[in-house]
CSV table of C-alpha atoms in Angstrom, one decimal:
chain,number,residue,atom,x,y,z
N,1,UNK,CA,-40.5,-36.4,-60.8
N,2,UNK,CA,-39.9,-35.4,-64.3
N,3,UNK,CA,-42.4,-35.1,-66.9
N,4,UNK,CA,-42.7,-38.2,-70.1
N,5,UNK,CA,-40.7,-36.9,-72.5
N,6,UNK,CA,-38.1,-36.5,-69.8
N,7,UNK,CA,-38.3,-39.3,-68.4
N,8,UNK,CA,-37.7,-41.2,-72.2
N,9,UNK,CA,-34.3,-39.8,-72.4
N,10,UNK,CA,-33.9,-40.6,-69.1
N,11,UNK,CA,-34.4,-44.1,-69.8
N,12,UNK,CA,-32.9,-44.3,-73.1
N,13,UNK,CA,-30.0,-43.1,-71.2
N,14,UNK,CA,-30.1,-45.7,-68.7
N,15,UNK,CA,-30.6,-48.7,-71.7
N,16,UNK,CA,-27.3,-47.3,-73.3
N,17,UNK,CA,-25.5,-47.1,-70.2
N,18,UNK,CA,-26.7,-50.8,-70.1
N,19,UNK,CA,-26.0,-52.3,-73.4
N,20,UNK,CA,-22.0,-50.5,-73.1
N,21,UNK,CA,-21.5,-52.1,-70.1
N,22,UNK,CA,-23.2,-55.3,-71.6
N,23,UNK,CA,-20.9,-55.1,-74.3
N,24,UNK,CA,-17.6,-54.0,-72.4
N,25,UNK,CA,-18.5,-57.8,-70.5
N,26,UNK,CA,-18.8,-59.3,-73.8
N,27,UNK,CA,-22.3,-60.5,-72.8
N,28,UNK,CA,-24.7,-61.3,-74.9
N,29,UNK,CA,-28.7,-60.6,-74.6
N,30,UNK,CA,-31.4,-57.6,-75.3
N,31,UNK,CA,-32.5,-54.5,-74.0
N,32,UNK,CA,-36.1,-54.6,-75.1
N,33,UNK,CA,-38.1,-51.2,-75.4
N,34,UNK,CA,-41.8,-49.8,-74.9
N,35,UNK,CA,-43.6,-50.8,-77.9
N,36,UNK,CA,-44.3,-47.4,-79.6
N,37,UNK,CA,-47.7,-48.2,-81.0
N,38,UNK,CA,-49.2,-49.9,-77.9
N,39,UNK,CA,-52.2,-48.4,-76.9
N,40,UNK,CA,-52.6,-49.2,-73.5
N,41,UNK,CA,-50.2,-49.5,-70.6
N,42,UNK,CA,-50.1,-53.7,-70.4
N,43,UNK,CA,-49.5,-53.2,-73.8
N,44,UNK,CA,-46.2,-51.4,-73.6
N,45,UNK,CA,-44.4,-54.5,-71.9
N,46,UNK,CA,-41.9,-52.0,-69.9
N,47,UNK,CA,-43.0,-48.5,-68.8
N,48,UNK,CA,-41.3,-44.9,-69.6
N,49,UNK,CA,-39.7,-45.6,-65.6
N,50,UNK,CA,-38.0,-48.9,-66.1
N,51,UNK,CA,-35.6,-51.0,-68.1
N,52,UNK,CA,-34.3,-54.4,-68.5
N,53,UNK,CA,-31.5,-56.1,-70.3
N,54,UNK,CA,-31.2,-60.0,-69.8
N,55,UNK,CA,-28.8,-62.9,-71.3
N,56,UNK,CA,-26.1,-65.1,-71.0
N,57,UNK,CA,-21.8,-64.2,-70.6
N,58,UNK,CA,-22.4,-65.7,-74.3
N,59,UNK,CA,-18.3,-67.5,-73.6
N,60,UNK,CA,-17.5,-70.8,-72.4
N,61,UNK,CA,-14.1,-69.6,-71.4
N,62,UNK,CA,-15.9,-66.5,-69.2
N,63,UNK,CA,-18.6,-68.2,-66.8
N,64,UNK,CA,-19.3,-67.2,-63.3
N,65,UNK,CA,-18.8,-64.5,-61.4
N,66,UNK,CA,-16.1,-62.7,-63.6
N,67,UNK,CA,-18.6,-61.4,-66.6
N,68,UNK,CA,-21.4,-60.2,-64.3
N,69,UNK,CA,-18.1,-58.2,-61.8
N,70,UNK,CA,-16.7,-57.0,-65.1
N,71,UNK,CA,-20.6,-55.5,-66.1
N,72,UNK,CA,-20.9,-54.1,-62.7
N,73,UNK,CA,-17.5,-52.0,-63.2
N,74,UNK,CA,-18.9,-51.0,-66.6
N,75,UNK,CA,-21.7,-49.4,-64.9
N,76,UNK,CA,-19.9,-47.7,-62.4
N,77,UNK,CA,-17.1,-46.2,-64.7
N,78,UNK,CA,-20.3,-44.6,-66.5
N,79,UNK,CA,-21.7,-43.1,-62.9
N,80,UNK,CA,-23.3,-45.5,-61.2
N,81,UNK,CA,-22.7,-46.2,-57.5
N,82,UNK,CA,-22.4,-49.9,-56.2
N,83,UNK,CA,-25.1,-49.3,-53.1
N,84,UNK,CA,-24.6,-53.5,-52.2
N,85,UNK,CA,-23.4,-57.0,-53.4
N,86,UNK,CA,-24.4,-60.2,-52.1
N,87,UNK,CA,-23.3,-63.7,-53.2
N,88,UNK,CA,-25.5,-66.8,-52.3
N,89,UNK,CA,-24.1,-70.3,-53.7
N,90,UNK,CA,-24.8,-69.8,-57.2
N,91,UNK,CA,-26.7,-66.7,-57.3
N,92,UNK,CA,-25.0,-63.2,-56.9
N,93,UNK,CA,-26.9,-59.6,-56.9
N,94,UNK,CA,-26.0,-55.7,-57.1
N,95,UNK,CA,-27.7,-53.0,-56.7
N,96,UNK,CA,-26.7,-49.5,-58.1
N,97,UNK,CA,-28.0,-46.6,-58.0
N,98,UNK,CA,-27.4,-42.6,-60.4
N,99,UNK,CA,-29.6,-40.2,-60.0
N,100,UNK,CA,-33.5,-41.2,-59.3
N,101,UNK,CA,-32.5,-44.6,-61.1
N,102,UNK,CA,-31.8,-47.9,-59.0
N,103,UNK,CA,-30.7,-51.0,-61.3
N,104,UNK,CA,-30.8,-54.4,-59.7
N,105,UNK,CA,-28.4,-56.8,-61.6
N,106,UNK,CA,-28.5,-60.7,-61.0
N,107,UNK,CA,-26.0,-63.3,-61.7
N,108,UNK,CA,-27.3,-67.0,-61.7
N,109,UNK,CA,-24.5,-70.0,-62.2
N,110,UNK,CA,-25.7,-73.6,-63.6
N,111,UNK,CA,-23.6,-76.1,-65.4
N,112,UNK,CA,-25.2,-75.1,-68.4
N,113,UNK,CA,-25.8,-71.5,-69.0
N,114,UNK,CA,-25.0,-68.4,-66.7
N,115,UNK,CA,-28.0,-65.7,-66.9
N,116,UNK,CA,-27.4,-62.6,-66.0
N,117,UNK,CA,-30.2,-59.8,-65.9
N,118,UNK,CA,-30.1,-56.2,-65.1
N,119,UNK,CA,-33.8,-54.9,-64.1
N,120,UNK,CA,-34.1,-51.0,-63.2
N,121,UNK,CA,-36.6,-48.2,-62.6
N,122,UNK,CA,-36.8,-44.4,-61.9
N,123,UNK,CA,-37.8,-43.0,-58.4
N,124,UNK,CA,-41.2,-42.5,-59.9
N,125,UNK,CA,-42.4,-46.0,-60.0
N,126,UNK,CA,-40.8,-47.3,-57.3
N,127,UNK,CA,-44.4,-48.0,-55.4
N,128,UNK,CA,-45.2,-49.8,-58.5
N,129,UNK,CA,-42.2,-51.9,-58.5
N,130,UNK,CA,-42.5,-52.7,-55.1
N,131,UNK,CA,-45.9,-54.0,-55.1
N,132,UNK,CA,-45.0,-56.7,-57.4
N,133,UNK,CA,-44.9,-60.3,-56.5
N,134,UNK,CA,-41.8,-61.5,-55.7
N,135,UNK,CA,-40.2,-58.2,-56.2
N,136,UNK,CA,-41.2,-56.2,-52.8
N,137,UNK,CA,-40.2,-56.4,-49.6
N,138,UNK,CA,-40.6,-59.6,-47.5
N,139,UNK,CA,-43.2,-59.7,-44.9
């Protein structure tokens, strides 16, 4: 584990790994940060140990599968290894993993909008992560 201040770059270097390979897909959506002048953790909105960019392929010519595959590749021309894919119907996820990071990303189709999300978090506060409803393992 390494220590806050680490950690920040850390994570600011995960965010800009995201928001290139957000851009490279032509996607559009936000990568918020930790509020600076929270005072207390539920405050913060996202720790120092995770991330999160979410928002739409932003082109009605580039819907489905082919904006969040072309993000994906971003990602892993910067470093990141593709650790599994699945594809259900209308909802496709990948996991990838550099370093003591682990981003999920999540691709879901409607006739409307397609969202796409990348959520990710450092080794650190995995426990935390995990322990989340709906986000840790099924029993």
């Amino acid at each position: 584990m390494c220590d806050q201040g680490g950690l920040r770059r850390e994570r600011d270097g995960v965010d800009a790994d995201l928001d290139a390979a957000a851009a490279q897909a032509r996607l559009t959506g936000l990568s918020p940060g930790p509020d600076p002048d929270a005072t207390s953790p539920a405050e913060r909105k996202l720790a120092d140990c995770s991330v999160l960019w979410s928002g739409t392929t932003g082109l009605a010519e580039a819907r489905g599968d082919k904006p969040f595959a072309a993000a994906v590749r971003a990602l892993q021309k910067r470093g990141w290894k593709l650790a599994s894919r699945q594809q259900d119907g209308a909802f496709t996820q990948a996991v990838l993993a550099k370093g003591e990071w682990t981003v999920k990303g999540k691709l879901s189709e409607s006739d409307r909008i397609d969202r796409i999300s990348f959520a990710g978090y450092h080794s650190s506060c995995a426990k935390d992560i995990a322990a989340l409803p709906g986000i840790g393992p099924k029993a």
